[in-house]
Tab-separated table of C-alpha atoms in Angstrom:
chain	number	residue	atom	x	y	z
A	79	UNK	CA	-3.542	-17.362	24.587
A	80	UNK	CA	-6.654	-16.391	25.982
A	81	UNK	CA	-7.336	-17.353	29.422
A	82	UNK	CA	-11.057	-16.961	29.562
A	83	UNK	CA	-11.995	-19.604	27.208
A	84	UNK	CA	-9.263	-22.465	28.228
A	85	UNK	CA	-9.674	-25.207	30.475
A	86	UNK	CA	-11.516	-28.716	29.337
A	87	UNK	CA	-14.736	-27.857	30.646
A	88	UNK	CA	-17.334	-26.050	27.824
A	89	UNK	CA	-19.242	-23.174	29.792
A	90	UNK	CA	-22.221	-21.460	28.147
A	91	UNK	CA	-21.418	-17.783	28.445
A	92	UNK	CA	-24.003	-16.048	26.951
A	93	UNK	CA	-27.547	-16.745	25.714
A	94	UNK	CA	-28.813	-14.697	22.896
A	95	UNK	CA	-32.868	-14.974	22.510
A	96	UNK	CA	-33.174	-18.989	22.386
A	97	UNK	CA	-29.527	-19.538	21.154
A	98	UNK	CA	-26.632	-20.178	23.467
A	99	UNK	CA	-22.257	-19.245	23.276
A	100	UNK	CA	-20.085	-21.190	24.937
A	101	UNK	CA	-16.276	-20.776	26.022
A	102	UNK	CA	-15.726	-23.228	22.905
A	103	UNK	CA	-17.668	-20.888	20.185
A	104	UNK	CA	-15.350	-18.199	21.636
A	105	UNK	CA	-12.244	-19.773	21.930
A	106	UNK	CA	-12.965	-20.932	17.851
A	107	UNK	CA	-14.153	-17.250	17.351
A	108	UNK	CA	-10.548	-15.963	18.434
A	109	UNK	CA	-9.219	-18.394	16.771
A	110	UNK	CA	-10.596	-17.327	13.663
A	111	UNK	CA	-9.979	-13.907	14.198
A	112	UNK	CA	-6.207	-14.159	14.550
A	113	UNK	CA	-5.939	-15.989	11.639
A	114	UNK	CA	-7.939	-13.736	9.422
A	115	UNK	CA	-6.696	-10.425	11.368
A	116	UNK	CA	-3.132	-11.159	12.388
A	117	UNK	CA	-2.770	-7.868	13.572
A	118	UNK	CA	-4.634	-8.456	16.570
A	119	UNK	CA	-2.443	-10.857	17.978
A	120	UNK	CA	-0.664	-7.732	19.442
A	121	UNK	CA	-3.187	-6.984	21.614
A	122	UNK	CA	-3.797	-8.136	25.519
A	123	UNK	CA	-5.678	-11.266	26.059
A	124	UNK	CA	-8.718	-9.994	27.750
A	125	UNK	CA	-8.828	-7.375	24.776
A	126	UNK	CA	-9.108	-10.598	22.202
A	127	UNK	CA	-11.509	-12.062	24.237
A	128	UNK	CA	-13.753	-9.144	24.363
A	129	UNK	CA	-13.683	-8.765	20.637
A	130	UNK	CA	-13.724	-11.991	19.889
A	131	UNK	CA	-17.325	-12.524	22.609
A	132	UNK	CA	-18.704	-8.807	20.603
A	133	UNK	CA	-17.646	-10.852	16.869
A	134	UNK	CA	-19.838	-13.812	18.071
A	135	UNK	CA	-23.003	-11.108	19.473
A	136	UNK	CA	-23.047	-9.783	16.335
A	137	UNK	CA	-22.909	-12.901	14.188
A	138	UNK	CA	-25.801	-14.631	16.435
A	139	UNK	CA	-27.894	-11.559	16.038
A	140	UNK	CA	-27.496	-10.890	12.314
A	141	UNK	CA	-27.890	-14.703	12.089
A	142	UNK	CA	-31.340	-14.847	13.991
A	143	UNK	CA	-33.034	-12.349	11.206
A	144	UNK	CA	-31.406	-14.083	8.272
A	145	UNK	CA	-32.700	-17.389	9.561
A	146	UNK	CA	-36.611	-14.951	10.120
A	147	UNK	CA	-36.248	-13.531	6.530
A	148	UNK	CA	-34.525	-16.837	4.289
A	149	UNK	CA	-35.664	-20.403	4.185
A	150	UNK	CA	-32.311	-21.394	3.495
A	151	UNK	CA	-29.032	-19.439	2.564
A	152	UNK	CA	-27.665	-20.400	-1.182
A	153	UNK	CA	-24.968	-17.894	-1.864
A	154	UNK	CA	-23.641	-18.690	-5.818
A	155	UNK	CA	-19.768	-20.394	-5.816
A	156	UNK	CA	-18.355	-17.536	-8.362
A	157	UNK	CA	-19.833	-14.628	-6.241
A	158	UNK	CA	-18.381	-16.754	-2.939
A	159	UNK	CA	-14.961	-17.036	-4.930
A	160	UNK	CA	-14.396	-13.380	-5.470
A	161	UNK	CA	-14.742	-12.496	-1.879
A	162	UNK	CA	-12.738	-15.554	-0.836
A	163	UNK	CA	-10.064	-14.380	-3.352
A	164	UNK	CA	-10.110	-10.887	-1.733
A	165	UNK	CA	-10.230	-12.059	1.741
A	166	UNK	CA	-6.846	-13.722	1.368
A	167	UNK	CA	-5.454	-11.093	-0.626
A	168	UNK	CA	-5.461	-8.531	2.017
A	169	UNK	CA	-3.648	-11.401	3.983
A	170	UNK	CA	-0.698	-10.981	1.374
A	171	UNK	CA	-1.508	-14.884	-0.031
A	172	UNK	CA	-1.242	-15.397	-3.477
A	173	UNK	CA	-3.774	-18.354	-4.095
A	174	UNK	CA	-6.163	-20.006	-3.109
A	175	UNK	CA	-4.153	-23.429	-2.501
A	176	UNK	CA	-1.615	-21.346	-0.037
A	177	UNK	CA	-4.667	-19.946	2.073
A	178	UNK	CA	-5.573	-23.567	2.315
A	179	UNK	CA	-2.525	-23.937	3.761
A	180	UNK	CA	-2.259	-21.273	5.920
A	181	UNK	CA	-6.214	-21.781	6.992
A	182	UNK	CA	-4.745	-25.849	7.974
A	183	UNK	CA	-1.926	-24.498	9.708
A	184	UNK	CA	-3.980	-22.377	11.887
A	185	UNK	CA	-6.359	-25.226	12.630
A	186	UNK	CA	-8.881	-24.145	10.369
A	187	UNK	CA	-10.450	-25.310	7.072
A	188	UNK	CA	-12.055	-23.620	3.518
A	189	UNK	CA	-15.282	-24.610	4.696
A	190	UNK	CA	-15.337	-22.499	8.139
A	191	UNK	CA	-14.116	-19.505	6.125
A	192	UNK	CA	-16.712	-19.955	3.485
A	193	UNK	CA	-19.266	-20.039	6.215
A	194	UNK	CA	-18.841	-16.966	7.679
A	195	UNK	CA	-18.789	-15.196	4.408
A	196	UNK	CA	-21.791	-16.424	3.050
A	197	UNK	CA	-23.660	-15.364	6.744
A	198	UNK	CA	-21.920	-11.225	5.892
A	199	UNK	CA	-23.570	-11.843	2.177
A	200	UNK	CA	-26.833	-12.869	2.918
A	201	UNK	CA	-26.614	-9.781	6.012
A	202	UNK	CA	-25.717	-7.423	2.796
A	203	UNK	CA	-28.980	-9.155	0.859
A	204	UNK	CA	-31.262	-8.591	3.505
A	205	UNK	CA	-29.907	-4.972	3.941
A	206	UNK	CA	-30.035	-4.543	0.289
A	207	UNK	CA	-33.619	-5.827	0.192
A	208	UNK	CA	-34.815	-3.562	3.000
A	209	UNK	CA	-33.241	-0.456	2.565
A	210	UNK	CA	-32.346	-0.103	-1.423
A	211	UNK	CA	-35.335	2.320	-1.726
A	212	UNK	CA	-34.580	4.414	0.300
A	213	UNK	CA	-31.003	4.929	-1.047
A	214	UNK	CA	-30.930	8.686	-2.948
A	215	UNK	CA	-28.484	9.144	-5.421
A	216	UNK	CA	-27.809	12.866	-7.350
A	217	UNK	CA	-26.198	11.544	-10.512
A	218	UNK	CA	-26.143	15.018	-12.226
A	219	UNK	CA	-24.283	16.688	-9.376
A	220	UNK	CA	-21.622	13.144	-9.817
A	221	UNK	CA	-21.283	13.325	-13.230
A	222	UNK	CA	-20.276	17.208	-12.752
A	223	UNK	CA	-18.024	16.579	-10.437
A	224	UNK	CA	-16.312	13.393	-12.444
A	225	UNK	CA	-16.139	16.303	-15.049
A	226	UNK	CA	-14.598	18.367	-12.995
A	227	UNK	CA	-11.591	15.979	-11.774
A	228	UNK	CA	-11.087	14.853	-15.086
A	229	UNK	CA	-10.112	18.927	-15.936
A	230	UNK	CA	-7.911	18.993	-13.168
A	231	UNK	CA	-6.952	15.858	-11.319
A	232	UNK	CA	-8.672	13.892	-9.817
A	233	UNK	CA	-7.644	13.769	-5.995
A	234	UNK	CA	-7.865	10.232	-4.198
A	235	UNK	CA	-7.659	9.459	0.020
A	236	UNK	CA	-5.895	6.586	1.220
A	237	UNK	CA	-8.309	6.204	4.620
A	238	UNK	CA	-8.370	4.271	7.624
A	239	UNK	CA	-11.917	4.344	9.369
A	240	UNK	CA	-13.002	3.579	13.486
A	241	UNK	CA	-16.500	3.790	13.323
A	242	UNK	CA	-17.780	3.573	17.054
A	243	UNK	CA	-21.240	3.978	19.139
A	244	UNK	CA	-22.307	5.039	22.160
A	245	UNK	CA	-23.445	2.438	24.669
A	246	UNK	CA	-25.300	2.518	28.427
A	247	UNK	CA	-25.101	6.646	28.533
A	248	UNK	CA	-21.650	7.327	27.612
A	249	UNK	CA	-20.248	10.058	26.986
A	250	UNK	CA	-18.592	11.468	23.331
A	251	UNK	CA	-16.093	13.595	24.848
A	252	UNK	CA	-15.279	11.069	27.108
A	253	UNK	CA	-15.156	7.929	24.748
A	254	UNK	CA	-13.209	9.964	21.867
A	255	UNK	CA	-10.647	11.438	24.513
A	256	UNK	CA	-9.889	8.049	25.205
A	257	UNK	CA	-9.831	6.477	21.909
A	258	UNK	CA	-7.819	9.525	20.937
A	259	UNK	CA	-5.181	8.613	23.784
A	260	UNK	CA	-5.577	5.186	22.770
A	261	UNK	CA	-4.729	6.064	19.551
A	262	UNK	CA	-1.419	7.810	20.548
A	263	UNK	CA	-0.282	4.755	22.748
A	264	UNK	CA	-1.190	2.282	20.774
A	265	UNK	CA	-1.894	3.004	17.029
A	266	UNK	CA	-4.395	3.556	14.652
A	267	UNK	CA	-4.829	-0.102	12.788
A	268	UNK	CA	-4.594	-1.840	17.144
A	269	UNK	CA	-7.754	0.830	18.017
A	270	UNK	CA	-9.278	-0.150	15.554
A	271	UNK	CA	-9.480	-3.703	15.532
A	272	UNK	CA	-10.847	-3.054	19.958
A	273	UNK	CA	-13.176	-0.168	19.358
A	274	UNK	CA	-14.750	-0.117	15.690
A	275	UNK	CA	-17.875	-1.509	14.950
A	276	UNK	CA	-17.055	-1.713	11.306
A	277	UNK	CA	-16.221	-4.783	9.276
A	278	UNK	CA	-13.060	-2.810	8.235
A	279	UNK	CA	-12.287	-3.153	12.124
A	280	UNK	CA	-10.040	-6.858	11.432
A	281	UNK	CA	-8.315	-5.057	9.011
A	282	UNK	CA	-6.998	-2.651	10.981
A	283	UNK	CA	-9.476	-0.358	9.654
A	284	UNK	CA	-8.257	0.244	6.142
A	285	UNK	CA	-10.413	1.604	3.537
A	286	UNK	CA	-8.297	1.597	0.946
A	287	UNK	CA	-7.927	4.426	-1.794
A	288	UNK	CA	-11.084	6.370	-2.151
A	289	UNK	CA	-12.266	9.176	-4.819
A	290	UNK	CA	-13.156	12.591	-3.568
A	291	UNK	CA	-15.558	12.415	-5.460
A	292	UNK	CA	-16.978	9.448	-3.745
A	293	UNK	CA	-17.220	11.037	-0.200
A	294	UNK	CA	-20.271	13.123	0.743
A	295	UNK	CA	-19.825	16.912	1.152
A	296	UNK	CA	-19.842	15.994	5.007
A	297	UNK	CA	-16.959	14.107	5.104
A	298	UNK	CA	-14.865	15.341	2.688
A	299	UNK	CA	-15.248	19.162	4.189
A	300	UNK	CA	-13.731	17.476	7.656
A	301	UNK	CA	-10.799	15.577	5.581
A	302	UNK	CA	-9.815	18.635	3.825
A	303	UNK	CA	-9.057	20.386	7.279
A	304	UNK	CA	-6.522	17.865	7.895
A	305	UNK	CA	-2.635	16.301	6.937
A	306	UNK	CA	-1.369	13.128	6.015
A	307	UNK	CA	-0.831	11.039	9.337
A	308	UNK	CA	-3.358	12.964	10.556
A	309	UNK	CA	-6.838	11.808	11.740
A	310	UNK	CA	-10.007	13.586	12.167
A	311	UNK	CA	-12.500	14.498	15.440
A	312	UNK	CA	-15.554	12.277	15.791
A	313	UNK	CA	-18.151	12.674	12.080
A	314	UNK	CA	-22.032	12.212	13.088
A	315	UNK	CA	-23.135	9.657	10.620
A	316	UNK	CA	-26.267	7.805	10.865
A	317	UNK	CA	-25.860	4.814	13.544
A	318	UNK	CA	-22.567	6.164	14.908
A	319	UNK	CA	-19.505	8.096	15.167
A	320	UNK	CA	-16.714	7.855	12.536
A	321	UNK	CA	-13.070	8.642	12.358
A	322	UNK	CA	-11.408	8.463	9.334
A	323	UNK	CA	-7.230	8.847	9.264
A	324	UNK	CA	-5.727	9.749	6.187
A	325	UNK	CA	-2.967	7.238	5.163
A	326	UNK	CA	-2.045	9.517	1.867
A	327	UNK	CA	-3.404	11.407	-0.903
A	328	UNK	CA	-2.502	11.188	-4.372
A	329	UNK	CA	-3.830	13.397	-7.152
A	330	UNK	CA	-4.460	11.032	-10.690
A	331	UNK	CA	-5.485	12.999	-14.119
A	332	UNK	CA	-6.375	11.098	-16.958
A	333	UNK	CA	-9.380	10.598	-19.250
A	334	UNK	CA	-12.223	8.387	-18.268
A	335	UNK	CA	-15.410	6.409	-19.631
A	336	UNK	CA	-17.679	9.586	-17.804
A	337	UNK	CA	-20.467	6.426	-17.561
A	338	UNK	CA	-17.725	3.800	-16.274
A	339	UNK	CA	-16.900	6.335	-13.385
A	340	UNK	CA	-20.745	7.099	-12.636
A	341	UNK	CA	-21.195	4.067	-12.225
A	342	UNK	CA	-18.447	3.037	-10.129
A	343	UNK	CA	-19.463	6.137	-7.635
A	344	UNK	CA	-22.724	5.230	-7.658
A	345	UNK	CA	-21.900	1.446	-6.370
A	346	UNK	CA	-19.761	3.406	-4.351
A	347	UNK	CA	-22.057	6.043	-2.277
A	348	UNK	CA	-24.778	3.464	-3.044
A	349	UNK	CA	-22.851	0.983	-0.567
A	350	UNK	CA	-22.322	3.594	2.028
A	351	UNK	CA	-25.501	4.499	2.568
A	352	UNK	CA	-26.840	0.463	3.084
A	353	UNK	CA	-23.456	0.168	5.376
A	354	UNK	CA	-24.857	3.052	7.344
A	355	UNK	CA	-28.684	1.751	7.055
A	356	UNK	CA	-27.354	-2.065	8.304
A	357	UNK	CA	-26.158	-0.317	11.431
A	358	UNK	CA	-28.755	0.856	12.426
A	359	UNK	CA	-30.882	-2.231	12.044
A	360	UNK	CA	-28.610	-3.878	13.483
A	361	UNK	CA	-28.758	-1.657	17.154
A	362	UNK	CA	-31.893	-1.590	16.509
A	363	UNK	CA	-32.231	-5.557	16.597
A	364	UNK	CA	-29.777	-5.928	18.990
A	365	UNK	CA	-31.701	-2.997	21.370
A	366	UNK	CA	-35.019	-5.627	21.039
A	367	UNK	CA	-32.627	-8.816	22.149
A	368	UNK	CA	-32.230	-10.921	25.108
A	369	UNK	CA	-28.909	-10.888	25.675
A	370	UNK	CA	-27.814	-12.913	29.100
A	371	UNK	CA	-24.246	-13.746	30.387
A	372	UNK	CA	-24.385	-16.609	32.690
């Protein structure tokens, strides 16, 4: 399937600081990649490749700091479960002993899977344990609001995100006008997966069904200008550029635990601002990096 990283010999490509990727790591990368994100097997070759070389950046870098900041990485079985459970949800497999199957059909194993994973979870830790103070949090104006759907209905956003940067003095207009045309060609859920920096990116770049009340004032002003189907222009956030697409809408009224639902918006908003703070450690790691292609 992909070109670049066939053949018997095993090239080193790129060498990140003092560690080194070779056609092999990539061609295992992509392999990966399909299997977890099936949806990308619709996409060109050299398109995979690229994504699948930017996957294995990423990982190296995020891996370098873990590696600065933890003696060793112990992430607890239960916690590894749930997110193995989810992962092969969102595949559409119903247990954990049919992924197994599908993981050995696609020439991978549990273990590889579980790997990966627990490199994302320590990432989140280390974000967590860096940036948690400076997360800010208006629970009064929440708990108003939660009132305030509960009157009247609470309205919820099925969203689709592309969440892209900048890179070697680009330019927005330029970049959006051709995701934007991208977009029209070739779909949401394909642009995705070649131009979002996101995690959400090898899913297509679904959210899934979010609260209004969960969005900041930001966001959900630029949402309310627009239709189902429809997606909206480029949203400054900190570390990037979002899109978000609205999938559907769906207005739910019913009574609530008022604390339940604080707290669930809190984990909520609480997430996006450490999603937004990782970013932009990350560039800002990956702007102090020695990154070579051979």
């Amino acid at each position: 399937l992909i070109n670049h990283s066939q053949g018997l010999e095993n090239k080193i490509i790129l060498k990140i600081n003092n560690s080194i990727i070779t056609s092999l790591d990539i061609k295992k990368e992509t392999r990966y990649l399909l299997t977890l994100s099936p949806g990308m097997k619709n996409l060109k070759s050299d398109k995979i490749y690229q994504i699948s070389k930017n996957s294995l950046i990423r990982e190296t870098i995020k891996n370098i700091e873990i590696l600065k900041n933890f003696e060793k990485v112990e992430i607890d079985e239960k916690f590894l479960d749930e997110f193995i459970t989810q992962t092969y949800t969102k595949l559409g497999i119903e247990s954990k002993a049919k992924f197994i199957k599908y993981l050995n059909k696609n020439n991978l194993n549990l273990e590889e899977v579980k790997k990966k994973i627990s490199m994302e979870i320590a990432w989140n830790k280390l974000t967590y344990l860096k940036f948690s103070s400076k997360v800010k949090i208006d629970q009064d104006n929440l708990k108003k609001i939660i009132l305030e759907n509960q009157k009247k209905g609470a309205k919820k956003y099925l969203l689709q995100e592309i969440l892209f940067e900048l890179e070697n003095n680009e330019n927005l207009e330029k970049k959006y006008n051709q995701i934007k045309e991208n977009i029209k060609k070739q779909g949401f859920e394909k642009v995705a997966l070649i131009y979002s920096v996101s995690d959400s990116s090898k899913n297509g770049g679904i959210i899934g069904w979010v609260d209004q009340s969960a969005l900041n004032t930001n966001i959900l002003k630029k949402i309310t200008d627009i239709n189902i189907g429809n997606h909206t222009d480029p949203i400054v956030i900190p570390g990037g550029f979002l899109i978000l697409k609205i999938k559907d809408i769906k207005i739910e009224k019913k009574e609530v635990n008022i604390d339940e639902e604080l707290s669930k918006i809190i984990n909520i908003k609480t997430n996006e601002q450490l999603n937004q703070y990782s970013l932009i450690f990350y560039n800002k790691l990956k702007s102090n990096t020695q990154i070579n292609e051979l």
